[in-house]
PDB file of C-alpha atoms in Angstrom:
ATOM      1  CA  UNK A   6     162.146  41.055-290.193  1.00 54.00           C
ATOM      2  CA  UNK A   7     165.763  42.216-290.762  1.00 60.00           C
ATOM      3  CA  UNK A   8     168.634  40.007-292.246  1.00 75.00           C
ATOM      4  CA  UNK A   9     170.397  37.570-290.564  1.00 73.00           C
ATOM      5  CA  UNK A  10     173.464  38.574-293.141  1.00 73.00           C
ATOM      6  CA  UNK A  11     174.830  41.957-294.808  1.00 77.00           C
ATOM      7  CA  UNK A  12     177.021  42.055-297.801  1.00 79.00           C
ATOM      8  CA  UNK A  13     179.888  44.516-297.945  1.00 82.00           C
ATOM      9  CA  UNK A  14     182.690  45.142-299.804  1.00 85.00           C
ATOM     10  CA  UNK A  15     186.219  44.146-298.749  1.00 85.00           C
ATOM     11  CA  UNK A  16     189.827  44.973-300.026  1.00 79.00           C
ATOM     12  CA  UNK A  17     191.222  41.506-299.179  1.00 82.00           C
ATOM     13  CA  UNK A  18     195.236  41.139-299.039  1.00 80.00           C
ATOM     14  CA  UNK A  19     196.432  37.278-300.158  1.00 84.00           C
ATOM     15  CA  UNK A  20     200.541  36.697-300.157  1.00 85.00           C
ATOM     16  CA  UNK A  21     200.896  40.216-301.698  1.00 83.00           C
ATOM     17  CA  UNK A  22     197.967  40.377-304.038  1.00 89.00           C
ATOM     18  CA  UNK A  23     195.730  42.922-303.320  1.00 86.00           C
ATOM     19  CA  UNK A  24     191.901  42.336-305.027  1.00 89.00           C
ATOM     20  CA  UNK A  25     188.284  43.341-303.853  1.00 91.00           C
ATOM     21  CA  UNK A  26     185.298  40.573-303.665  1.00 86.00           C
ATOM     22  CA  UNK A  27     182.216  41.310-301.405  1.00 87.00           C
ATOM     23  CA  UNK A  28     182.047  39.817-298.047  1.00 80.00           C
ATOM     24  CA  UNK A  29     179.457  38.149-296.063  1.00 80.00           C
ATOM     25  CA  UNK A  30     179.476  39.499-292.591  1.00 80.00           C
ATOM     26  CA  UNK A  31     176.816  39.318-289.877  1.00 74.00           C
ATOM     27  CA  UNK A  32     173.898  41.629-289.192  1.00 82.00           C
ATOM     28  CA  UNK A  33     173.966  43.632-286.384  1.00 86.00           C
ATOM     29  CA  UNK A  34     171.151  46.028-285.893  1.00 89.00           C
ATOM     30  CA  UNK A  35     168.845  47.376-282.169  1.00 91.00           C
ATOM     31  CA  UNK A  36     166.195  46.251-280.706  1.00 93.00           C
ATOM     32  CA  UNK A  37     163.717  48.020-278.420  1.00 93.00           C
ATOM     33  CA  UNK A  38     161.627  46.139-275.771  1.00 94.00           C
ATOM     34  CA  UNK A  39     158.858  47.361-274.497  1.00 94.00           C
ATOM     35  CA  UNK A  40     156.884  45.778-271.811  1.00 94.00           C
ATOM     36  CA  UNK A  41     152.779  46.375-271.628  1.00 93.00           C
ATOM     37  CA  UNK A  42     153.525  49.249-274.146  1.00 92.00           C
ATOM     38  CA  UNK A  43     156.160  51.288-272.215  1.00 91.00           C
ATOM     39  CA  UNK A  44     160.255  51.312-273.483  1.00 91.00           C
ATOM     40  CA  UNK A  45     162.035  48.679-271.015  1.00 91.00           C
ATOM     41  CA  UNK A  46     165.678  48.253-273.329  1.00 91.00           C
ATOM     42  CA  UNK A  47     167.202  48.844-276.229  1.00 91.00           C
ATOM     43  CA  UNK A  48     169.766  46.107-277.245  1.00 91.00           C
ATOM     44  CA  UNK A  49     172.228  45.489-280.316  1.00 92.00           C
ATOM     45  CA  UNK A  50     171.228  41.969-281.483  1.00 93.00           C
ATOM     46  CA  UNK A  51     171.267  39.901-284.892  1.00 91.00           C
ATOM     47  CA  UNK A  52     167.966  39.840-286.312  1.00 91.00           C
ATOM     48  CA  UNK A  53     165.843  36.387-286.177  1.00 89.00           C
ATOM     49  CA  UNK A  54     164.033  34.999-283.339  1.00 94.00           C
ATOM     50  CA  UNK A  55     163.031  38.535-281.848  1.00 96.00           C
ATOM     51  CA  UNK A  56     160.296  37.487-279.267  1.00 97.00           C
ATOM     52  CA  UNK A  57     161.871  34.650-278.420  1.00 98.00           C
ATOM     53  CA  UNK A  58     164.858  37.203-277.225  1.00 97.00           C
ATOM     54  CA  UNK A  59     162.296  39.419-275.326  1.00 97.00           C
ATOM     55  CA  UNK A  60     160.647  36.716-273.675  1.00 98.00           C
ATOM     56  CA  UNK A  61     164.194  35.257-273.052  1.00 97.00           C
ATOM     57  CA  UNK A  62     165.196  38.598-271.778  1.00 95.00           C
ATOM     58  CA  UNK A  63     161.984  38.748-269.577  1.00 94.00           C
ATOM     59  CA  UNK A  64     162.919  35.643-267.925  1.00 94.00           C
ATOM     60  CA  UNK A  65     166.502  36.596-266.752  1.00 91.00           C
ATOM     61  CA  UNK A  66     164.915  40.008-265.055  1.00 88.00           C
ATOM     62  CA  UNK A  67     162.487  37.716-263.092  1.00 89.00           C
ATOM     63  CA  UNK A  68     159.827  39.575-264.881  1.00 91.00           C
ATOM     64  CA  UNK A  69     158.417  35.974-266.781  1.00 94.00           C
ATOM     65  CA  UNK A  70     158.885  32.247-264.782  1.00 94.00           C
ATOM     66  CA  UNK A  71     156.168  30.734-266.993  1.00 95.00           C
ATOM     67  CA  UNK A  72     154.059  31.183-270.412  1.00 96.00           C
ATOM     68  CA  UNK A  73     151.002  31.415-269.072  1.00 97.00           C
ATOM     69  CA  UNK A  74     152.380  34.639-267.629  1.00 97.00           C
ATOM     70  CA  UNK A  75     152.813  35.885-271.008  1.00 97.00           C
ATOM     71  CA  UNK A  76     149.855  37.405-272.828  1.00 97.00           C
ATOM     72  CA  UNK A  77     151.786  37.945-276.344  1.00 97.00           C
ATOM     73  CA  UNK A  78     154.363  39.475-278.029  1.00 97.00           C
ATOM     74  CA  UNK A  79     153.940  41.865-280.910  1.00 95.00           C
ATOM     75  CA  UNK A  80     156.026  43.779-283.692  1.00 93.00           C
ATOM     76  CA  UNK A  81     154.752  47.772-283.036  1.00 88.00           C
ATOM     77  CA  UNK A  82     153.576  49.378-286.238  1.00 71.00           C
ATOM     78  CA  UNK A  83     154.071  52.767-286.890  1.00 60.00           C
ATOM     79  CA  UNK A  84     157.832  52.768-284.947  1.00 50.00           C
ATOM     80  CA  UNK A  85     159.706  54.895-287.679  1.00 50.00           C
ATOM     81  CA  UNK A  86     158.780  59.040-288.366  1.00 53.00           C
ATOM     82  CA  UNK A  87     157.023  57.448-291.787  1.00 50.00           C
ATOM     83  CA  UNK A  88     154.857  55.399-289.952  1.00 49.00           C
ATOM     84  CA  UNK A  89     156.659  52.121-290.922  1.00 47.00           C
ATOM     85  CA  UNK A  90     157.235  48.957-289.423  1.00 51.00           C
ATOM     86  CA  UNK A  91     160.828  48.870-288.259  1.00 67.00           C
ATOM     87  CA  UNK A  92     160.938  45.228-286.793  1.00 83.00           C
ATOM     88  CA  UNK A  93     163.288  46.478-284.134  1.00 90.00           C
ATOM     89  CA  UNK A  94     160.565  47.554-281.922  1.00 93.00           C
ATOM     90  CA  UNK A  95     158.689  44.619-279.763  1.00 95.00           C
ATOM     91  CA  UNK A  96     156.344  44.926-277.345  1.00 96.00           C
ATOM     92  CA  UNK A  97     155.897  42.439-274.518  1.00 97.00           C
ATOM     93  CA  UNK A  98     152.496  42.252-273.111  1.00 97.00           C
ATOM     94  CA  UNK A  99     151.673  40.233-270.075  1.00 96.00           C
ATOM     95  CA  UNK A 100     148.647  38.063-268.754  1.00 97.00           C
ATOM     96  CA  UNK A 101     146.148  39.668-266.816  1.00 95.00           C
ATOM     97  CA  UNK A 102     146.825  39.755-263.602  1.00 91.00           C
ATOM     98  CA  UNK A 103     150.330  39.813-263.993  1.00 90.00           C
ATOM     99  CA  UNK A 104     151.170  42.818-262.143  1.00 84.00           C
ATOM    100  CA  UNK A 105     153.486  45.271-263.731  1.00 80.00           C
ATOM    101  CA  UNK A 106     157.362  44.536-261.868  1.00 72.00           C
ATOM    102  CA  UNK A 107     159.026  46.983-260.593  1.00 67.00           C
ATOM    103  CA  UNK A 108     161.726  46.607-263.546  1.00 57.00           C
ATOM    104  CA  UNK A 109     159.459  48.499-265.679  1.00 50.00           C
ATOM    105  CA  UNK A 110     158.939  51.802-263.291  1.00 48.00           C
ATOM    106  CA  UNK A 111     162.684  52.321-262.533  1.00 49.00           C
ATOM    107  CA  UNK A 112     164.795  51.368-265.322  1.00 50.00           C
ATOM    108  CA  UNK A 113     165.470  51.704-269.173  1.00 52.00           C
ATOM    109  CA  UNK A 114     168.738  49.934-270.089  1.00 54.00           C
ATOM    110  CA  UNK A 115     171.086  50.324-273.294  1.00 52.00           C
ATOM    111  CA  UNK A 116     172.815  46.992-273.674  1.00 57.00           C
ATOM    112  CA  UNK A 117     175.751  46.378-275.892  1.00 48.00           C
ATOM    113  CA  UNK A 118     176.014  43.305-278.183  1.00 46.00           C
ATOM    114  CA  UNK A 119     179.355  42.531-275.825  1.00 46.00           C
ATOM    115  CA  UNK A 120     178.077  42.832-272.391  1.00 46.00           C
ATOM    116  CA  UNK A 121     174.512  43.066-271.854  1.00 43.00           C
ATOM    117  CA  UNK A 122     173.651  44.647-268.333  1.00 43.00           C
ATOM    118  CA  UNK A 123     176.929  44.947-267.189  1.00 43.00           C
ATOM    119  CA  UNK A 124     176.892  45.893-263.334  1.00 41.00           C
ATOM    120  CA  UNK A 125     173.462  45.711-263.254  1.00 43.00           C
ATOM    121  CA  UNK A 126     172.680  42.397-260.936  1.00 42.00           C
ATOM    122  CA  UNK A 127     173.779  40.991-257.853  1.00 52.00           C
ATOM    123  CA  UNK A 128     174.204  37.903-256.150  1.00 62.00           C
ATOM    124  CA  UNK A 129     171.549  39.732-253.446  1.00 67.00           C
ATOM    125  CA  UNK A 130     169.121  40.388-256.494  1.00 66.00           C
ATOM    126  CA  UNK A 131     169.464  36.714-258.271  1.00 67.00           C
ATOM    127  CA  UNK A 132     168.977  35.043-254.880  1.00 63.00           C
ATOM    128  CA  UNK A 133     165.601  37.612-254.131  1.00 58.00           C
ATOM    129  CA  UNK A 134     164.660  36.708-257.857  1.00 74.00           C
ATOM    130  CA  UNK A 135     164.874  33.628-259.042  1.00 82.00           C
ATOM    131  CA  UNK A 136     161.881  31.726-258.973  1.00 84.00           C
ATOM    132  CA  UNK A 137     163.071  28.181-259.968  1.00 88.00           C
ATOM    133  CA  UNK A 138     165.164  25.676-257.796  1.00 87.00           C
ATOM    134  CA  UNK A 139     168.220  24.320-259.714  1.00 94.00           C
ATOM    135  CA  UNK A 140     166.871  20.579-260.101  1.00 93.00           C
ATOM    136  CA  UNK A 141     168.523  17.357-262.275  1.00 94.00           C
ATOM    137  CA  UNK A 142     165.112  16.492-263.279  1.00 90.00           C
ATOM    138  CA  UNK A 143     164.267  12.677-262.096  1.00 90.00           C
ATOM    139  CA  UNK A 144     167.084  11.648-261.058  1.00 90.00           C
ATOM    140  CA  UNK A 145     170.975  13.032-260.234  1.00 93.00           C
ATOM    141  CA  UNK A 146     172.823  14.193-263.189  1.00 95.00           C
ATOM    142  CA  UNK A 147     176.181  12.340-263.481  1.00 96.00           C
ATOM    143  CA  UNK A 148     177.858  13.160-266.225  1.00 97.00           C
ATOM    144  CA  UNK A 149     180.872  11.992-267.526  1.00 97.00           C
ATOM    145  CA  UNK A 150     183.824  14.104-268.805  1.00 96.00           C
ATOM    146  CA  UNK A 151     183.605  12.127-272.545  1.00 97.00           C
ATOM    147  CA  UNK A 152     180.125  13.667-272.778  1.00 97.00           C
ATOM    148  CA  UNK A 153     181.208  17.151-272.164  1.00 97.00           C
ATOM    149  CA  UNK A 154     184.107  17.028-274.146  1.00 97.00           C
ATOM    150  CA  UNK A 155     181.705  15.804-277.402  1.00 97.00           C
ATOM    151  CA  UNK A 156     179.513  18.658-276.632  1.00 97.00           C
ATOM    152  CA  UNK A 157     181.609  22.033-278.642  1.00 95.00           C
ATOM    153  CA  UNK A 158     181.717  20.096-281.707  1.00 93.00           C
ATOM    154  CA  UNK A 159     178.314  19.105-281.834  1.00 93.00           C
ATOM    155  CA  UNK A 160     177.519  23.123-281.184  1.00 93.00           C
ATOM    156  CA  UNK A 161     179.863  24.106-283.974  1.00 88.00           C
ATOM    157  CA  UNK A 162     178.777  21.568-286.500  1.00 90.00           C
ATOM    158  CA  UNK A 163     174.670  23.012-285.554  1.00 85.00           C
ATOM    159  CA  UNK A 164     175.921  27.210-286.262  1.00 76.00           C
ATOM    160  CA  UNK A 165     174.527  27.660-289.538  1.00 69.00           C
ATOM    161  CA  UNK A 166     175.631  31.018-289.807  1.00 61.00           C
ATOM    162  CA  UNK A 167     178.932  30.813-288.119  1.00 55.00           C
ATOM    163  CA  UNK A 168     179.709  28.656-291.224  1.00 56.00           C
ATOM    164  CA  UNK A 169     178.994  31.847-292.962  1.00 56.00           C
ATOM    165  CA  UNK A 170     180.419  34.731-291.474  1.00 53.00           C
ATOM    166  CA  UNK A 171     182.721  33.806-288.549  1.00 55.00           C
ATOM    167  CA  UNK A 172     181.128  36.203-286.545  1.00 54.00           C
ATOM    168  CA  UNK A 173     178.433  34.965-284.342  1.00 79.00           C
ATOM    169  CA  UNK A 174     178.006  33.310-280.249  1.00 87.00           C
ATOM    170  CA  UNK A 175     176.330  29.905-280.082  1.00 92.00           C
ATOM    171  CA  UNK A 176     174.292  28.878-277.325  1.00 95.00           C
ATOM    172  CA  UNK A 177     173.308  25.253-277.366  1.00 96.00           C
ATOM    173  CA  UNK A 178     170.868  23.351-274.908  1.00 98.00           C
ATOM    174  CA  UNK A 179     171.317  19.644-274.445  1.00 98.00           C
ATOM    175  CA  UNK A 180     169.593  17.156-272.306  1.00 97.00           C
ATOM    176  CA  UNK A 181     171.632  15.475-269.264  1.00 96.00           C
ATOM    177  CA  UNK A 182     172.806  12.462-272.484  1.00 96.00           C
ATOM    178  CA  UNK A 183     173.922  14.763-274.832  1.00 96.00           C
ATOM    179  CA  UNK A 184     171.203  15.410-276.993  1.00 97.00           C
ATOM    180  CA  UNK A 185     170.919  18.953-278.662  1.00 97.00           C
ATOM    181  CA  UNK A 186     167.997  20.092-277.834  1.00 97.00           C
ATOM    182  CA  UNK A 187     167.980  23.344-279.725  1.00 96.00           C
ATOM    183  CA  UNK A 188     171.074  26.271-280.573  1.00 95.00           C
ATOM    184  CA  UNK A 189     170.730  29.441-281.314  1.00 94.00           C
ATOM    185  CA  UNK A 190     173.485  32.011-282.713  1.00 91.00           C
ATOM    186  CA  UNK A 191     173.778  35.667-282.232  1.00 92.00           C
ATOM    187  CA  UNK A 192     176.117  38.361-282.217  1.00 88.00           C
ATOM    188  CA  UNK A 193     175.769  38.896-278.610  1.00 88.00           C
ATOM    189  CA  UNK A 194     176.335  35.696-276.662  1.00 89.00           C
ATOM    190  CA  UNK A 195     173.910  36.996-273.952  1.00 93.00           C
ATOM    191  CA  UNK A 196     171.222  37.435-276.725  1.00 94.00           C
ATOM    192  CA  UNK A 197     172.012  33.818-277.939  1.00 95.00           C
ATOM    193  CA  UNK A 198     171.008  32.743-274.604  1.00 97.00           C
ATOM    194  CA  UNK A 199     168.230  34.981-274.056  1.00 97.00           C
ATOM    195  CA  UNK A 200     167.140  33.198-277.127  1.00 97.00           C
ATOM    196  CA  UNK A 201     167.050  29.764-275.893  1.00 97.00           C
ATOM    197  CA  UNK A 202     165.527  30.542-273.320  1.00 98.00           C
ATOM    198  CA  UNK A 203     162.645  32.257-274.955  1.00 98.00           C
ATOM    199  CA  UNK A 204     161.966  29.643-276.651  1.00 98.00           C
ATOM    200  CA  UNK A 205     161.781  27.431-273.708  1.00 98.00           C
ATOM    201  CA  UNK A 206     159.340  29.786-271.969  1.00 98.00           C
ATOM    202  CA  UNK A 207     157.085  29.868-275.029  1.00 97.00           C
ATOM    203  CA  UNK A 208     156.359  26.332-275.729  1.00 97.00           C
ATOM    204  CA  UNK A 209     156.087  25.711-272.026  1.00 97.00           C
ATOM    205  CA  UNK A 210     159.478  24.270-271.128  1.00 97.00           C
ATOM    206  CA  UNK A 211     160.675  26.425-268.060  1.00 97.00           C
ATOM    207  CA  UNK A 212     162.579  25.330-265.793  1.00 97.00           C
ATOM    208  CA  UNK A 213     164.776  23.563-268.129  1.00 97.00           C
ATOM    209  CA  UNK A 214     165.676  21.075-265.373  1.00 97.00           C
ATOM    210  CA  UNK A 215     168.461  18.577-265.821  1.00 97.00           C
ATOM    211  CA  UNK A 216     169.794  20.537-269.070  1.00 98.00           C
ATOM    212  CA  UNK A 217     173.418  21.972-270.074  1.00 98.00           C
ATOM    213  CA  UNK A 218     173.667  25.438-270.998  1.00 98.00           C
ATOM    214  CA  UNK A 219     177.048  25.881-273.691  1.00 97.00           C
ATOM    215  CA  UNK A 220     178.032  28.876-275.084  1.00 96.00           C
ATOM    216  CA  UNK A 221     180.904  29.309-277.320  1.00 91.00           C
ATOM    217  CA  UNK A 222     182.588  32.139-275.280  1.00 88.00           C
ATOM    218  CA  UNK A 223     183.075  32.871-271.705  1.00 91.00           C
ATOM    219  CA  UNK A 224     181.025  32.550-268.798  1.00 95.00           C
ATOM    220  CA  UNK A 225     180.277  35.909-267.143  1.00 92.00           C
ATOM    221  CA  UNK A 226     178.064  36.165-263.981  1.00 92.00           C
ATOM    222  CA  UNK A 227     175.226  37.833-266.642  1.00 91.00           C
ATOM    223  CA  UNK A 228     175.234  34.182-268.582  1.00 95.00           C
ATOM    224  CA  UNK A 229     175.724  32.305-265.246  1.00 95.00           C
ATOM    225  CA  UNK A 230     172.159  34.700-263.889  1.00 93.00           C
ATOM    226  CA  UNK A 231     170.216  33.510-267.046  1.00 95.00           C
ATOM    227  CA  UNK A 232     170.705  29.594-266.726  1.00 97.00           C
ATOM    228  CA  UNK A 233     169.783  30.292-263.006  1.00 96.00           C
ATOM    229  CA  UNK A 234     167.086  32.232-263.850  1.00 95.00           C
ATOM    230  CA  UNK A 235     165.695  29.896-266.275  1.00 96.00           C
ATOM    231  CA  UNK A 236     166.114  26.698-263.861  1.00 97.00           C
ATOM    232  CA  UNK A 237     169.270  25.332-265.802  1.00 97.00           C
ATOM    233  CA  UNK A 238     171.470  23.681-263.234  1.00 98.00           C
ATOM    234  CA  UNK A 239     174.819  22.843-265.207  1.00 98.00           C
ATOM    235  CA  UNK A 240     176.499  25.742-268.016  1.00 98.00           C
ATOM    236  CA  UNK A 241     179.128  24.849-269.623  1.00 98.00           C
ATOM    237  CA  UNK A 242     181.851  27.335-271.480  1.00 97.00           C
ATOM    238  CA  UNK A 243     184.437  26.995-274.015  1.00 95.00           C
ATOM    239  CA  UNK A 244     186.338  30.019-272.089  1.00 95.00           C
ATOM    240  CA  UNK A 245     186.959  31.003-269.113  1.00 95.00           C
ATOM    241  CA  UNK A 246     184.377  32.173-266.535  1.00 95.00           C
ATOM    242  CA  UNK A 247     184.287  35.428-264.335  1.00 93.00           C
ATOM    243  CA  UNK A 248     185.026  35.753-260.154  1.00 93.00           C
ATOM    244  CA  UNK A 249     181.520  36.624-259.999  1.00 91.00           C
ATOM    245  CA  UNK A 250     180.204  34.212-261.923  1.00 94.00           C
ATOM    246  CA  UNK A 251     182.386  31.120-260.068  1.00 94.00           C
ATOM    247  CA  UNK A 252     180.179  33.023-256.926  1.00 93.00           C
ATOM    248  CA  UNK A 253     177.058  33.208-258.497  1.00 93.00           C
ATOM    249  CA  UNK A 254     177.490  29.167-259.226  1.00 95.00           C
ATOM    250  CA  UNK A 255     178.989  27.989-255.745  1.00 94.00           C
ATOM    251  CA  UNK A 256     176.034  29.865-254.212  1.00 93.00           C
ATOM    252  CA  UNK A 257     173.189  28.824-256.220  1.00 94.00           C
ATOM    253  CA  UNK A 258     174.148  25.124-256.657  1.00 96.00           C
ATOM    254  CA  UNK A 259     175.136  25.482-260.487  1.00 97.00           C
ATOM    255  CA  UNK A 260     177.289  23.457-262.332  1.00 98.00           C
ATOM    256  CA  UNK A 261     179.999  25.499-263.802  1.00 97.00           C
ATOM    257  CA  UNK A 262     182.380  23.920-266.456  1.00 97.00           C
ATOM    258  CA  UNK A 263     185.018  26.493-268.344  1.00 96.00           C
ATOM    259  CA  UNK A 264     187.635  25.771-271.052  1.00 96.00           C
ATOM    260  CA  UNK A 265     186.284  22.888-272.323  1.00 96.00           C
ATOM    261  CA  UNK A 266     188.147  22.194-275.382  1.00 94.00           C
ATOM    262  CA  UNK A 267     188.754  19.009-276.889  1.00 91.00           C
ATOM    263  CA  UNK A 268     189.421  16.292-273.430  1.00 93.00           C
ATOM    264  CA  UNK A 269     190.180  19.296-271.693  1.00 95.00           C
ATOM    265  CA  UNK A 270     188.050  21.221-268.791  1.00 97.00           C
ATOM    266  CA  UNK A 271     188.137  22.816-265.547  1.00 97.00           C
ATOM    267  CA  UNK A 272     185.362  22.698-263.388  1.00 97.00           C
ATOM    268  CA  UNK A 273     184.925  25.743-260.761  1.00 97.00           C
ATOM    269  CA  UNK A 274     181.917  24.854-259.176  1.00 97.00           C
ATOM    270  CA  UNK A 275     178.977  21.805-258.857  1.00 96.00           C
ATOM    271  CA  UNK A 276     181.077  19.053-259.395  1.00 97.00           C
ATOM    272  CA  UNK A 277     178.915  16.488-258.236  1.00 96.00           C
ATOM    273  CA  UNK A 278     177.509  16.124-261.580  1.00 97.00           C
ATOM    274  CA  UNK A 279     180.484  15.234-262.676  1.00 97.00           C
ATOM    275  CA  UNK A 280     181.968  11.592-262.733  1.00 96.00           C
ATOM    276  CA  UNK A 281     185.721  12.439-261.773  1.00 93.00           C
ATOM    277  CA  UNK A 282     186.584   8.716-261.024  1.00 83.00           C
TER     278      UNK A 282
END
């Protein structure tokens, strides 16, 4: 598997003094997904916790709801013109019986580290896809706006290799009492999600009922679509969110917090899980 990390040298400028030192900076490499053997996507993604991302990745295309829809997920040998073993090359294979989704006949998508499938979805296709309700779990979340303002620290304090490089997206999931429940980091903020969710699906988690989705950047419709897709019904964002995504959330039922920094927050949609009095 690639590194999380790179070295490079830098010609670093202090009060005047010029000097050179190397740099740690974060990895940034691609990453093709294939699905039963045939090229789905290529995206640009920091290496670590690969088929979590393609399962994660799966799940926000409607293509996977639950694990036992997933058969497994392989690196594929012999990738490179040598014959080697790239580790940017996954396949995805599912269960028997799983029939093949359309997805995989019609399209084979390039996604950047910054945007992901930009323009691809709608708030027609999430509605037609989306295969788990938006549910609180056993009883109503009600959360109050001390929790969510403890919430960005706690992700900052869990980025490992943030710490490092000052470079990477967070995505944290935490139970409806503030427990981190797992974070992941990646140079694309979609991937970071894409990662949690993977995860979920894998040990058998999905939906991820009464959970908070927070990432560490803004909320676009594409991150809104994944915690919908993945049964999350309250994301949370430490910038601002998109139009679309403020619609995506209204319609859906989700819970959609931005700029929540320090006591500070604005909540554009879902607000009845949030204690206001």
């Amino acid at each position: 598997m690639g590194r999380v990390t790179a070295r490079r040298r830098v010609i670093r400028i202090r009060d005047g003094a010029v000097g050179t030192r190397p740099d740690t900076l974060v990895a940034e490499e691609p990453m093709e997904i294939r699905l039963n053997g045939k090229p789905l996507a290529i995206t640009m993604r920091t290496p670590g916790d690969d088929f979590a991302l393609a399962a994660g990745f799966l799940v926000s295309e409607g293509v996977l709801s639950s694990a036992e829809e997933l058969s497994n997920i392989v690196y594929c040998a012999g990738a490179t013109e040598d014959g080697g073993n790239t580790y940017n090359v996954v396949d995805v294979r599912l269960a028997p019986g799983v029939p093949l989704p359309d997805i995989a006949l019609e399209r084979n998508v390039y996604t950047t580290s910054s945007c992901g499938l930009c323009g691809k979805a709608s708030l027609d296709a999430v509605r037609t896809t989306a295969r788990h309700m938006l549910s609180d779990g056993p009883s109503p979340m009600r959360l109050t706006p001390e929790l969510l303002s403890a919430l960005p620290d706690r992700l900052r304090a869990a980025q490992q290799v943030f710490e490092r490089t000052g470079a990477l997206h967070g995505a944290a999931l935490f139970s409806a009492d503030g427990e981190l429940l797992d974070v992941r980091e990646d140079v694309g903020r979609h991937n970071a999600v894409d990662k949690l969710v993977g995860r979920a699906l894998q040990q058998g988690l999905l939906p991820l009922s009464g959970t908070i989705l927070l990432v560490s950047g803004r909320a676009s419709f594409e991150l809104a679509q994944k915690a919908v897709m993945a049964g999350i019904p309250f994301l949370a964002a430490v910038s601002a969110p998109s139009s679309l995504a403020v619609d995506l959330a209204t319609e859906t039922g989700l819970t959609l917090v931005g700029f929540l920094r320090g006591k500070s927050m604005n909540i554009y949609a879902g607000e009845e899980r949030i204690i206001l009095t």
